[in-house]
Coordinates of C-alpha atoms in Angstrom, one line a residue:
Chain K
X266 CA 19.7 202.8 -35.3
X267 CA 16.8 201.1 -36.8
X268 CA 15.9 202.4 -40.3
X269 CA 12.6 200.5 -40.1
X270 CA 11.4 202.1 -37.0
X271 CA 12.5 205.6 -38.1
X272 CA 9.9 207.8 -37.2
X273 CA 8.0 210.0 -40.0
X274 CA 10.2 212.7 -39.1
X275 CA 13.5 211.1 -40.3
X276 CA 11.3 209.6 -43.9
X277 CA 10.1 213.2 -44.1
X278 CA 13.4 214.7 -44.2
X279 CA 14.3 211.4 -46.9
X280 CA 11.8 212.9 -49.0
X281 CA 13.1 216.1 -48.6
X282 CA 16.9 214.8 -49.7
X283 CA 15.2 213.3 -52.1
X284 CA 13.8 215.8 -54.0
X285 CA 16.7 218.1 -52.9
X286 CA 19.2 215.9 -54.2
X287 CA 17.9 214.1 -57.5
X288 CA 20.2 215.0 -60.0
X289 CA 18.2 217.2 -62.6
X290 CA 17.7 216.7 -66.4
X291 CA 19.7 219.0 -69.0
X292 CA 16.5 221.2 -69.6
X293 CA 18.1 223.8 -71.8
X294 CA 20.4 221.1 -73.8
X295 CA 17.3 218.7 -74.1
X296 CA 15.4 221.7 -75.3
X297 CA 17.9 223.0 -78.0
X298 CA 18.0 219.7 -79.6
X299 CA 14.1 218.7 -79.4
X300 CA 14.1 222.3 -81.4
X301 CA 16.5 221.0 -84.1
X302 CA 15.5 217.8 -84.7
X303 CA 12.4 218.4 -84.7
X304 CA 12.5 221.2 -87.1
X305 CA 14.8 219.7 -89.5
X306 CA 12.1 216.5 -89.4
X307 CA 9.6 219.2 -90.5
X308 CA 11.7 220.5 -92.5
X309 CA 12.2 217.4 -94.6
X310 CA 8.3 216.8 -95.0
X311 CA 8.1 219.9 -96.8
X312 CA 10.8 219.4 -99.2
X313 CA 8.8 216.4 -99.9
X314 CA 5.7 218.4 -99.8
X315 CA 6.7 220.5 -102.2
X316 CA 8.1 217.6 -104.5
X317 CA 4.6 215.7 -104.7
X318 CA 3.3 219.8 -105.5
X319 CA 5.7 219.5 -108.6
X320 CA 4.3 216.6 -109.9
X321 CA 0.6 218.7 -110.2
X322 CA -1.1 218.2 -106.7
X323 CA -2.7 220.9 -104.9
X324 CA -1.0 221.0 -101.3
X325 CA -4.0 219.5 -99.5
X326 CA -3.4 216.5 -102.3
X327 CA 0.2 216.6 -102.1
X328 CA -0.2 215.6 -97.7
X329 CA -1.5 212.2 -98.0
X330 CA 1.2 211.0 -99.9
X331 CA 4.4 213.0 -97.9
X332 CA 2.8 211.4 -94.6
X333 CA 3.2 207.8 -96.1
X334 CA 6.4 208.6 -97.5
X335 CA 8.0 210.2 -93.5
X336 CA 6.4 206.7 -92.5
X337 CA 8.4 204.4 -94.6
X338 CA 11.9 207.2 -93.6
X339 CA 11.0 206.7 -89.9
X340 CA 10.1 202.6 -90.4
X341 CA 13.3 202.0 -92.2
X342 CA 15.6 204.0 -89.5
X343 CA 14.1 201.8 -86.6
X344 CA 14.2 198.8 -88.5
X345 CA 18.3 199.9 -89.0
X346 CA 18.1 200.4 -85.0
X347 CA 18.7 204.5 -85.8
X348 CA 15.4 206.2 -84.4
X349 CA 16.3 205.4 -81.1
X350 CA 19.5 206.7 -81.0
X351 CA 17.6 210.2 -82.8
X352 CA 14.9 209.9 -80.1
X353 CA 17.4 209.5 -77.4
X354 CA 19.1 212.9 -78.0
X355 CA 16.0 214.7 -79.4
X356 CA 13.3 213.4 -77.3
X357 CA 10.0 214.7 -78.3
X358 CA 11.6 216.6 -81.6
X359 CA 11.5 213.0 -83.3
X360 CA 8.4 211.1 -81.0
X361 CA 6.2 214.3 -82.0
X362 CA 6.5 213.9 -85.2
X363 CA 4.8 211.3 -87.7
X364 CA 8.2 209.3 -88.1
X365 CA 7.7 209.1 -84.3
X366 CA 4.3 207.6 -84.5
X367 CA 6.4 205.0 -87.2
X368 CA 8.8 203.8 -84.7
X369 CA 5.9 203.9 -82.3
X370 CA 4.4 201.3 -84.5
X371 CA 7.3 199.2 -86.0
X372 CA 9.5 199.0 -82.4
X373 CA 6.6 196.4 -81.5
X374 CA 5.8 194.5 -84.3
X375 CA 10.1 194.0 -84.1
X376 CA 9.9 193.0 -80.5
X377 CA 7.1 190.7 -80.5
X378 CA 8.2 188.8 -83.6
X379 CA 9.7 186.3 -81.2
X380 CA 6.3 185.4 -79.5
X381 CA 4.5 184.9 -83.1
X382 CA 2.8 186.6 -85.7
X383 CA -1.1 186.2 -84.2
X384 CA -0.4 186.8 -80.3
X385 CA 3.1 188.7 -80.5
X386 CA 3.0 191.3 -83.8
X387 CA -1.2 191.1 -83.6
X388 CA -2.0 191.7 -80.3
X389 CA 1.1 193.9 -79.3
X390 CA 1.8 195.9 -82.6
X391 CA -0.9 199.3 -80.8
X392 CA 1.2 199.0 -77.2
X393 CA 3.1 202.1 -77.7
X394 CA 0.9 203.8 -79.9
X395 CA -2.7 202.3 -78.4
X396 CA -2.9 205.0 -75.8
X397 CA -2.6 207.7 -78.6
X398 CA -4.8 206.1 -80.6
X399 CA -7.6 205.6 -79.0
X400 CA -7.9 208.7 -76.7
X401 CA -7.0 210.7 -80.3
X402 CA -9.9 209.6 -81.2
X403 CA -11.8 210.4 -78.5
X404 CA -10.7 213.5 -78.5
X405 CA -11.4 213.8 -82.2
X406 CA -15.3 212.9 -81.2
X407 CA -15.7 215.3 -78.4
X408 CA -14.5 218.3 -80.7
X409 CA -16.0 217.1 -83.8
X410 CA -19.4 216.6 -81.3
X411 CA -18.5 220.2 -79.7
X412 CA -18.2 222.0 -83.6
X413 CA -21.6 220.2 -84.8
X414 CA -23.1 221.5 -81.7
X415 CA -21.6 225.0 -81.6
X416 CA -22.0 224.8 -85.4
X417 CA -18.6 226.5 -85.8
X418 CA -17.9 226.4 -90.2
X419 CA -14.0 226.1 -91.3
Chain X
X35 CA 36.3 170.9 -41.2
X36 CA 33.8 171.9 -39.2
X37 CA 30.2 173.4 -39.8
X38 CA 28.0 175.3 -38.1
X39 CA 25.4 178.3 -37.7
X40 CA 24.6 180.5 -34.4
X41 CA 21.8 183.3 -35.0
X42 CA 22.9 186.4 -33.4
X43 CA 20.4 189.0 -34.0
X44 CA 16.8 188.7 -35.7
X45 CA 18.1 187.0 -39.0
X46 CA 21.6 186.9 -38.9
X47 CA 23.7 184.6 -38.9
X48 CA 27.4 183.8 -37.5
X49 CA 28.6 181.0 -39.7
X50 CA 31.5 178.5 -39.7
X51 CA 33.2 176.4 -42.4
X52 CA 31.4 177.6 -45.0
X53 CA 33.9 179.0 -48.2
X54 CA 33.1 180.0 -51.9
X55 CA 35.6 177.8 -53.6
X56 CA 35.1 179.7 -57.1
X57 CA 33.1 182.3 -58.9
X58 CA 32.5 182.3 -62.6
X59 CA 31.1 185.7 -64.4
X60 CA 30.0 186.7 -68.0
X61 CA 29.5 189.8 -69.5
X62 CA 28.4 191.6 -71.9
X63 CA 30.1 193.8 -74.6
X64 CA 29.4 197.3 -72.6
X65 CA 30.4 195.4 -69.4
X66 CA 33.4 194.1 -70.6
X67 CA 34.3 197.6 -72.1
X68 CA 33.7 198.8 -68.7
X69 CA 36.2 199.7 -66.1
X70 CA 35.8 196.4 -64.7
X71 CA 36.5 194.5 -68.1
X72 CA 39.3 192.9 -67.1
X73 CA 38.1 191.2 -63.7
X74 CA 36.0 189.2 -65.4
X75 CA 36.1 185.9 -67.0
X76 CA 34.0 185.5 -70.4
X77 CA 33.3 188.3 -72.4
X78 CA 29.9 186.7 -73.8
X79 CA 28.2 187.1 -77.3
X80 CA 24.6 186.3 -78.0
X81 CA 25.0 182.8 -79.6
X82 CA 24.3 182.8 -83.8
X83 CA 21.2 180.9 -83.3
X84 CA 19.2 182.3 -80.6
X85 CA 16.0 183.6 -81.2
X86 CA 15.1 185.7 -78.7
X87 CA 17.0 187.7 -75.4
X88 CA 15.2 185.1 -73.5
X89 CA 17.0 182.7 -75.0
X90 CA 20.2 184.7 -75.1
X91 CA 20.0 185.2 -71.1
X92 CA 19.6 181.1 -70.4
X93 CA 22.9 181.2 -72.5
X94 CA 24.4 183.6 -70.7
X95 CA 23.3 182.0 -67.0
X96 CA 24.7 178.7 -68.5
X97 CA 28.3 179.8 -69.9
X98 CA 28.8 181.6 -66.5
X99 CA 27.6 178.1 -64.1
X100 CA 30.1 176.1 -66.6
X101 CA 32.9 178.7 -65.5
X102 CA 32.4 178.7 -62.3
X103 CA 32.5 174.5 -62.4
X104 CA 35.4 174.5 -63.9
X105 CA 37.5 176.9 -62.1
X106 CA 36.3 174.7 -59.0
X107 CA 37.6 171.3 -60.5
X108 CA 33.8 170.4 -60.2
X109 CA 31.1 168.9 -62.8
X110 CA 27.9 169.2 -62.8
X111 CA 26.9 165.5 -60.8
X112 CA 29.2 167.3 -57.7
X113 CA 26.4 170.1 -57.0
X114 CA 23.9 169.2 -54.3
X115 CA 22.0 172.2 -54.8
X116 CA 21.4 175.1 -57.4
X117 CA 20.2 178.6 -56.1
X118 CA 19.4 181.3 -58.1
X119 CA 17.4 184.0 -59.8
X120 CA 16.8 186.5 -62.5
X121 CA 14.6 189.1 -63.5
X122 CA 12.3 187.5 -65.7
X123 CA 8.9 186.3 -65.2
X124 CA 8.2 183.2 -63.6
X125 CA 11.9 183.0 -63.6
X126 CA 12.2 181.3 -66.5
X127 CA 15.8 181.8 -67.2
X128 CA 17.1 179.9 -64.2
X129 CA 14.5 177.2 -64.1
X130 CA 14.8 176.3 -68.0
X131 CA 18.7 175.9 -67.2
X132 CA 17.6 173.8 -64.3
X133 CA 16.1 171.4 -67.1
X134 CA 19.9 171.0 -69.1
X135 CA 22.0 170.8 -65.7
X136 CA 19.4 168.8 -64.1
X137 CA 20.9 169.5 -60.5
X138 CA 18.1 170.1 -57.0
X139 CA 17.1 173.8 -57.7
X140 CA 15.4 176.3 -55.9
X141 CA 14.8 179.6 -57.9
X142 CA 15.0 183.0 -55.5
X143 CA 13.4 186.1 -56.3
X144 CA 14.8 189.2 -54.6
X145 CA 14.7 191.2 -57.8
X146 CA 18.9 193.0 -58.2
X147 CA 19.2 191.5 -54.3
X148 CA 18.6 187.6 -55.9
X149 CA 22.5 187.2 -55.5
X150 CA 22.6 188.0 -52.1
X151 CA 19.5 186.6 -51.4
X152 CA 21.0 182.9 -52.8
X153 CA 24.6 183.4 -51.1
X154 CA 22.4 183.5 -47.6
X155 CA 20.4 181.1 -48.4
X156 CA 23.4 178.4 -49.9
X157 CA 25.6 179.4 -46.8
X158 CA 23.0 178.4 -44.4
X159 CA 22.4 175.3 -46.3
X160 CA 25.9 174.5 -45.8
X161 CA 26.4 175.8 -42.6
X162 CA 23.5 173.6 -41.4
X163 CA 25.4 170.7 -43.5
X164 CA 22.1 169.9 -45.3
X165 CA 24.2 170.2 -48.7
X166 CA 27.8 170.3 -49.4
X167 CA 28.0 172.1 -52.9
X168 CA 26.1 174.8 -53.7
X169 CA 26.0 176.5 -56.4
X170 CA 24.3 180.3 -56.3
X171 CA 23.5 182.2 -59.7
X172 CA 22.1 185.5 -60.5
X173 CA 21.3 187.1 -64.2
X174 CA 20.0 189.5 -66.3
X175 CA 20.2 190.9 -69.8
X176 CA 20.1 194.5 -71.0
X177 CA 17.4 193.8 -73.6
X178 CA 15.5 190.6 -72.0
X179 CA 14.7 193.2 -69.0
X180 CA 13.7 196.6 -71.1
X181 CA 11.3 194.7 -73.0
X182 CA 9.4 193.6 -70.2
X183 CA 9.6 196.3 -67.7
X184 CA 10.2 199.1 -70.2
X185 CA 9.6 199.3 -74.0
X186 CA 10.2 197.6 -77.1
X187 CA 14.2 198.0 -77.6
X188 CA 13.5 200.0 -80.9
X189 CA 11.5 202.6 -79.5
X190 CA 12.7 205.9 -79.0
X191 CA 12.5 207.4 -75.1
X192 CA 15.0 209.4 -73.0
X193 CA 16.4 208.4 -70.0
X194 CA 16.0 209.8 -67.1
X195 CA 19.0 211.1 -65.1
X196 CA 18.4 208.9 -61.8
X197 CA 17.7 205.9 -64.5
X198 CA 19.7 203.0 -63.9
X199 CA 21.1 200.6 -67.0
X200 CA 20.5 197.0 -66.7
X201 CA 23.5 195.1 -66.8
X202 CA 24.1 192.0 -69.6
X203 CA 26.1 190.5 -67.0
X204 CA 25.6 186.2 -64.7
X205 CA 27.8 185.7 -62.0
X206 CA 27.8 182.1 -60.7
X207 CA 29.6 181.8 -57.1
X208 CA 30.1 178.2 -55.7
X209 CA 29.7 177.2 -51.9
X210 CA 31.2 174.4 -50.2
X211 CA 32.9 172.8 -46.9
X212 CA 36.5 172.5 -47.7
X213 CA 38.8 175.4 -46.7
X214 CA 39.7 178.2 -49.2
X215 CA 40.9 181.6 -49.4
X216 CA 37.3 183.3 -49.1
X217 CA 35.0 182.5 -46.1
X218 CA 31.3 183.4 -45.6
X219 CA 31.1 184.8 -41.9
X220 CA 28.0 186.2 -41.4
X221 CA 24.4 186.7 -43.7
X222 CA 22.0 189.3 -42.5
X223 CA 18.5 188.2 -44.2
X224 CA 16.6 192.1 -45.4
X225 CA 13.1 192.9 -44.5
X226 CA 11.2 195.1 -46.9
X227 CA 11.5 198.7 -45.9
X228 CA 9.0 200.9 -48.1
X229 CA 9.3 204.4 -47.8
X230 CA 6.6 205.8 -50.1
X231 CA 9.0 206.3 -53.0
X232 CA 6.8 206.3 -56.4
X233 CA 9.1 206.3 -59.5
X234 CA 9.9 203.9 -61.5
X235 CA 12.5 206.0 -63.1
X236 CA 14.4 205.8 -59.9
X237 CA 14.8 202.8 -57.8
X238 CA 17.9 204.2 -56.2
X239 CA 15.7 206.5 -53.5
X240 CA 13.4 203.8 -53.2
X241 CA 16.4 200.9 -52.0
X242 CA 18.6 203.1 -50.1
X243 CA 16.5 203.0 -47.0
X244 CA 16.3 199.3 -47.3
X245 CA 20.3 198.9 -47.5
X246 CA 21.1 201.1 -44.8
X247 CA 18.1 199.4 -42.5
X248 CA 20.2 195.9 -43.4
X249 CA 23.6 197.3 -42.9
X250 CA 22.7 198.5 -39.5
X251 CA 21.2 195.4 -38.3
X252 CA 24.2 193.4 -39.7
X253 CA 26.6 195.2 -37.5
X254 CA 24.7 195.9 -34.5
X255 CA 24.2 191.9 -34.5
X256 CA 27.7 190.8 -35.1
X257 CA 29.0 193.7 -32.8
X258 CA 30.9 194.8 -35.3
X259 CA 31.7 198.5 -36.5
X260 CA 31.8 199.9 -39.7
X261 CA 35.4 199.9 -39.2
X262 CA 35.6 196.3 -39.1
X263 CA 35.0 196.4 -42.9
X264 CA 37.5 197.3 -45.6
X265 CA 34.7 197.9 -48.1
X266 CA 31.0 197.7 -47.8
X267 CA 29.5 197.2 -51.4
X268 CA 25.7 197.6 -51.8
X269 CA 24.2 196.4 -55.2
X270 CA 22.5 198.4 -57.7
X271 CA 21.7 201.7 -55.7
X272 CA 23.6 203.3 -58.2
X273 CA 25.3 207.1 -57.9
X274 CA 22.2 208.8 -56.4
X275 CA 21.1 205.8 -54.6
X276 CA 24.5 205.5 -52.8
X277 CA 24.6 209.3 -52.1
X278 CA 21.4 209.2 -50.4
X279 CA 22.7 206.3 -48.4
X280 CA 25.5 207.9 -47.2
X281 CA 23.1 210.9 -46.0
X282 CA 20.8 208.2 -44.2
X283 CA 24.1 206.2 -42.4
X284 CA 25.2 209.6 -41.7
X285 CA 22.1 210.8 -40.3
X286 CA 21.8 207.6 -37.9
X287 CA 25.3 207.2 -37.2
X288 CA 27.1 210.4 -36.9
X289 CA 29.6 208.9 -38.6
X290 CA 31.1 209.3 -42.2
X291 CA 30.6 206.4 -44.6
X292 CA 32.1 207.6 -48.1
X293 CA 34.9 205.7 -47.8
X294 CA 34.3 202.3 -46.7
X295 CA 30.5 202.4 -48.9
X296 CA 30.4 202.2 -52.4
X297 CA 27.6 200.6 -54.9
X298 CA 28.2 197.8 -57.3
X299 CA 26.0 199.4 -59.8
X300 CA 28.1 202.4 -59.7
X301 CA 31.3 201.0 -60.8
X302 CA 30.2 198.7 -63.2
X303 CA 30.6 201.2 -66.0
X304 CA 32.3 204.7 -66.8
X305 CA 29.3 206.5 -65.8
X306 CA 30.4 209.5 -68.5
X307 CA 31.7 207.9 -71.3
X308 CA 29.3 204.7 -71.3
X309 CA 26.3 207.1 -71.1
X310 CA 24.5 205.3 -68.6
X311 CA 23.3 207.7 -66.1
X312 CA 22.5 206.3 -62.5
X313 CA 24.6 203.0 -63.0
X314 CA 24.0 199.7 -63.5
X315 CA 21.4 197.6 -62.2
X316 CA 20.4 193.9 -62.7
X317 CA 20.0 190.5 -60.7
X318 CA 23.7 189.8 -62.5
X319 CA 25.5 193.1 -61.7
X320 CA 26.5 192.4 -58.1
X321 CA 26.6 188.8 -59.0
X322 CA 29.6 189.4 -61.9
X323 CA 30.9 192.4 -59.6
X324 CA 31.3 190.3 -56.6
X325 CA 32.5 187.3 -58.8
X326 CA 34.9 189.5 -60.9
X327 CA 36.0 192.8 -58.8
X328 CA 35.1 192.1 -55.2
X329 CA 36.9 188.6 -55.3
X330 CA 40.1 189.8 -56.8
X331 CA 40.2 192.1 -54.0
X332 CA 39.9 190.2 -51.5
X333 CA 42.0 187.1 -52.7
X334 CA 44.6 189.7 -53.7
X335 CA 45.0 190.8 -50.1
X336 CA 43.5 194.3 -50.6
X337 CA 40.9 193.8 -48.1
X338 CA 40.5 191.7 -45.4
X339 CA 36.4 191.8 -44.7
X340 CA 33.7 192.8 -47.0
X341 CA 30.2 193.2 -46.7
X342 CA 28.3 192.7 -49.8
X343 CA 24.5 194.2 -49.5
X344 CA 22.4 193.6 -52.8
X345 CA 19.6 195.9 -53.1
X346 CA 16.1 194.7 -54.6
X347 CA 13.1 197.1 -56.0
X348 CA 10.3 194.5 -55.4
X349 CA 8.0 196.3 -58.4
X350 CA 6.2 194.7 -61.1
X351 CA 5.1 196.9 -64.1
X352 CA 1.4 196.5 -63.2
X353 CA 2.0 197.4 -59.2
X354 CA 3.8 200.9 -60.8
X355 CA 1.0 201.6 -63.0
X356 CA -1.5 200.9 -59.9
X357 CA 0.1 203.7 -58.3
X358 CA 2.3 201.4 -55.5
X359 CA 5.0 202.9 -54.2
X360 CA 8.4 200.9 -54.4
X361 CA 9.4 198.6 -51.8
X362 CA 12.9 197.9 -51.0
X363 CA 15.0 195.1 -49.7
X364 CA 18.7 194.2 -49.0
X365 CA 20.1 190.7 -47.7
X366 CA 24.0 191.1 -46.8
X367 CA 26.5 188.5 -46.8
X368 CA 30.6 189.5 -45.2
X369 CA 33.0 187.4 -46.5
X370 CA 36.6 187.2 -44.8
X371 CA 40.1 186.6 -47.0
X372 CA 41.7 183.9 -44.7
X373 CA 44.9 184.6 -43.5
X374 CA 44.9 187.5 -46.1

């Protein structure tokens, strides 16, 4: 009768139900709408692409100033308390992009507020997007090491 | 009338003249939305002024202790001693309060088991006549708790399925000597029961074992059988949780539980329509469902016995990201409708 004395067999058939019985996320469903939102995120950065194009920039030119512009969208719609409510539904189709990497940034410095500017915003406002960051980089080093070395041209 | 306490198994505890003369719950909005809206007493907003959910959650503990107080014909100078708990670190939210009521307190960490945790703890104090008045609290807050076991509110993530939602909910129960309609029979005190369960994602798998290990010592202690009980009411395994509990009691019982076991953090909300996957969870969910739901039942005469068994994920953020598996634990408490 003793649950704590159950021998391994009875935990190994736990982990069995376990596994056998954990309700399953809605692959397909979660998929369709990563697809869409995503897409129509992407979407969006080349409409404004192609308005900072109009005004004379070459499309290299024209991507410095579309990626600050999706920054202040997705800032603005987690300061209104919308990106998590997009995210929610569309998963990685809104953290992927660089509106993600905004509400990876501003959901912090929002949180933290209460515990001060210095030790809350300061010291918390890279928690979500610290891990990124700094392996990014990292990553960035290796291969830019690797291309020096290999002396692969672009 | 009468006290006393006889152990009758390893931790539990046959108790006389020892009776919850009122419970006072608050909720929030999506708990009072819920399908249990109506059971309970204060539908709570965050106060104008606060400046934080920390702050918000000492409000909410409070308005739900003043409730309870008053429902009982009690002020604050009547309590001999204040139990309680939360989620937060250091347990700030119940020890700050302890500074405004200014009552003997001793703060209980049990994690979503704290309720059941205190109402063992206050009934042996009475039972043992070392206090007269107890009161026993448990909280927590939807945002206070994601921001410090999860992420920042604003960020975007999706939930997973066996994810449970912590409730905004306090329940403050008070103990005393003098007869009422609700007696405390019997408190089985948990052990930790650890199964190897890893994800923090899902603390339903990793309690279940550690409910059904405290149900079973309950009754084989009292004597009792299941069918002794009109409802047995574990707290937050949720929907999976309590399905994998049935399979366990099943398993070591040959016997089938669905219809006397069923999970506070299951009913809290409208599972579908609330969006909230595995259930609630929450030191305050079985604390408000016990004070609200549970109560009602019993005072109204639609049970007789109940065994109330608050489940606890003893985690901590860093022990998760050390790669510790989850440990469990349950304490149960049966309460009796007198003469209902």
């Amino acid at each position: 009768m003793q649950a704590q004395g159950a021998d391994e067999a009875l935990r190994a058939r736990y982990r069995y139900w376990v596994e056998a019985m954990r309700p399953k996320k809605p692959l397909a469903r979660n998929l369709a709408w990563a697809f869409g939102v995503g897409g129509a995120i992407s979407e969006v950065g080349q409409w404004v692409q192609w308005f900072f194009q109009r005004q004379g920039m070459s499309p290299d030119q024209a991507g410095t100033p579309t990626a600050i512009v999706l920054v202040g969208l997705g800032a603005l719609a987690t300061g209104l308390g919308w990106y998590d409510r997009l995210t929610k539904v569309a998963g990685m189709g809104a953290s992927l992009p660089i509106t993600g990497f905004a509400n990876a940034m501003v959901a912090p410095a929002m949180e933290f507020r209460s515990e001060g500017l210095v030790l809350g915003v300061g010291a918390k406002l890279f928690t979500v997007a610290g891990p990124v960051l700094g392996w990014g980089m990292a990553a960035a080093f290796v291969v830019g090491l690797a291309r020096l070395v290999l002396g692969v041209r672009i | 009338m009468t006290v006393g306490v006889k152990r009758v198994g390893a931790a539990t505890f046959r108790l006389d003249g020892v009776y919850v003369a009122a419970s006072g719950t608050a909720v929030g909005d999506k708990e009072w939305q819920g399908p249990l809206g109506q059971y309970f007493d204060l539908h709570w907003t965050p106060p104008p002024d606060s400046k934080s959910f920390e702050q918000e959650e000492r409000d909410l503990l409070r308005r739900s202790q003043d409730v309870a107080l008053a429902k009982a014909g009690l002020d604050w100078e009547a309590v001999d001693v204040v139990l309680g708990g939360d989620l937060l670190d250091q347990l700030v939210t119940t020890s700050f309060a302890g500074r405004e009521h200014g009552r003997p307190l001793l703060g209980l960490f049990a994690a979503c088991a704290t309720f059941t945790a205190g109402l063992a703890t206050g009934s042996l104090l009475v039972a043992g006549a070392g206090a007269q008045t107890v009161v026993v609290s448990a909280v927590s807050h939807h945002f206070a708790a994601e921001r410090q076991f999860r992420y920042p509110v604003e960020l975007g993530n999706q939930r997973y399925p066996t994810a449970s939602w912590t409730a905004t909910a306090a329940g403050s129960t008070i103990l005393d000597h003098k007869p009422h309609p609700l007696r405390v029979e019997a408190v089985t005190i948990g052990r930790v029961v650890d199964w190897g369960q890893k994800d923090p994602n899902d603390y339903g798998s990793a309690m279940a074992p550690a409910a059904v290990d405290t149900i079973l010592r309950h009754l084989q202690a009292t004597g009792q059988t299941p069918a002794a009980f009109d409802a047995i009411f574990t707290g937050d395994l949720g929907e999976f949780g309590r399905r994998l509990a049935l399979r366990l009691l099943n398993e070591q019982t040959g016997e089938d539980w669905s219809q006397r076991l069923d999970d506070c953090g299951r009913i809290l909300y409208d599972r579908k329509r609330q969006d909230v996957h595995n259930g609630a969870s929450g030191a305050g969910c079985s604390a408000a469902v016990f004070g609200g739901y549970l109560s009602a039942r019993l005072d109204a005469g639609a049970w007789h016995r109940l065994l109330l068994v608050a489940t606890g994920a003893l985690l901590s953020p860093t022990s998760s990201q050390q790669g510790e598996s989850i440990p469990g634990i349950a304490h149960a408490v049966a309460v009796v409708a007198e003469g209902g």
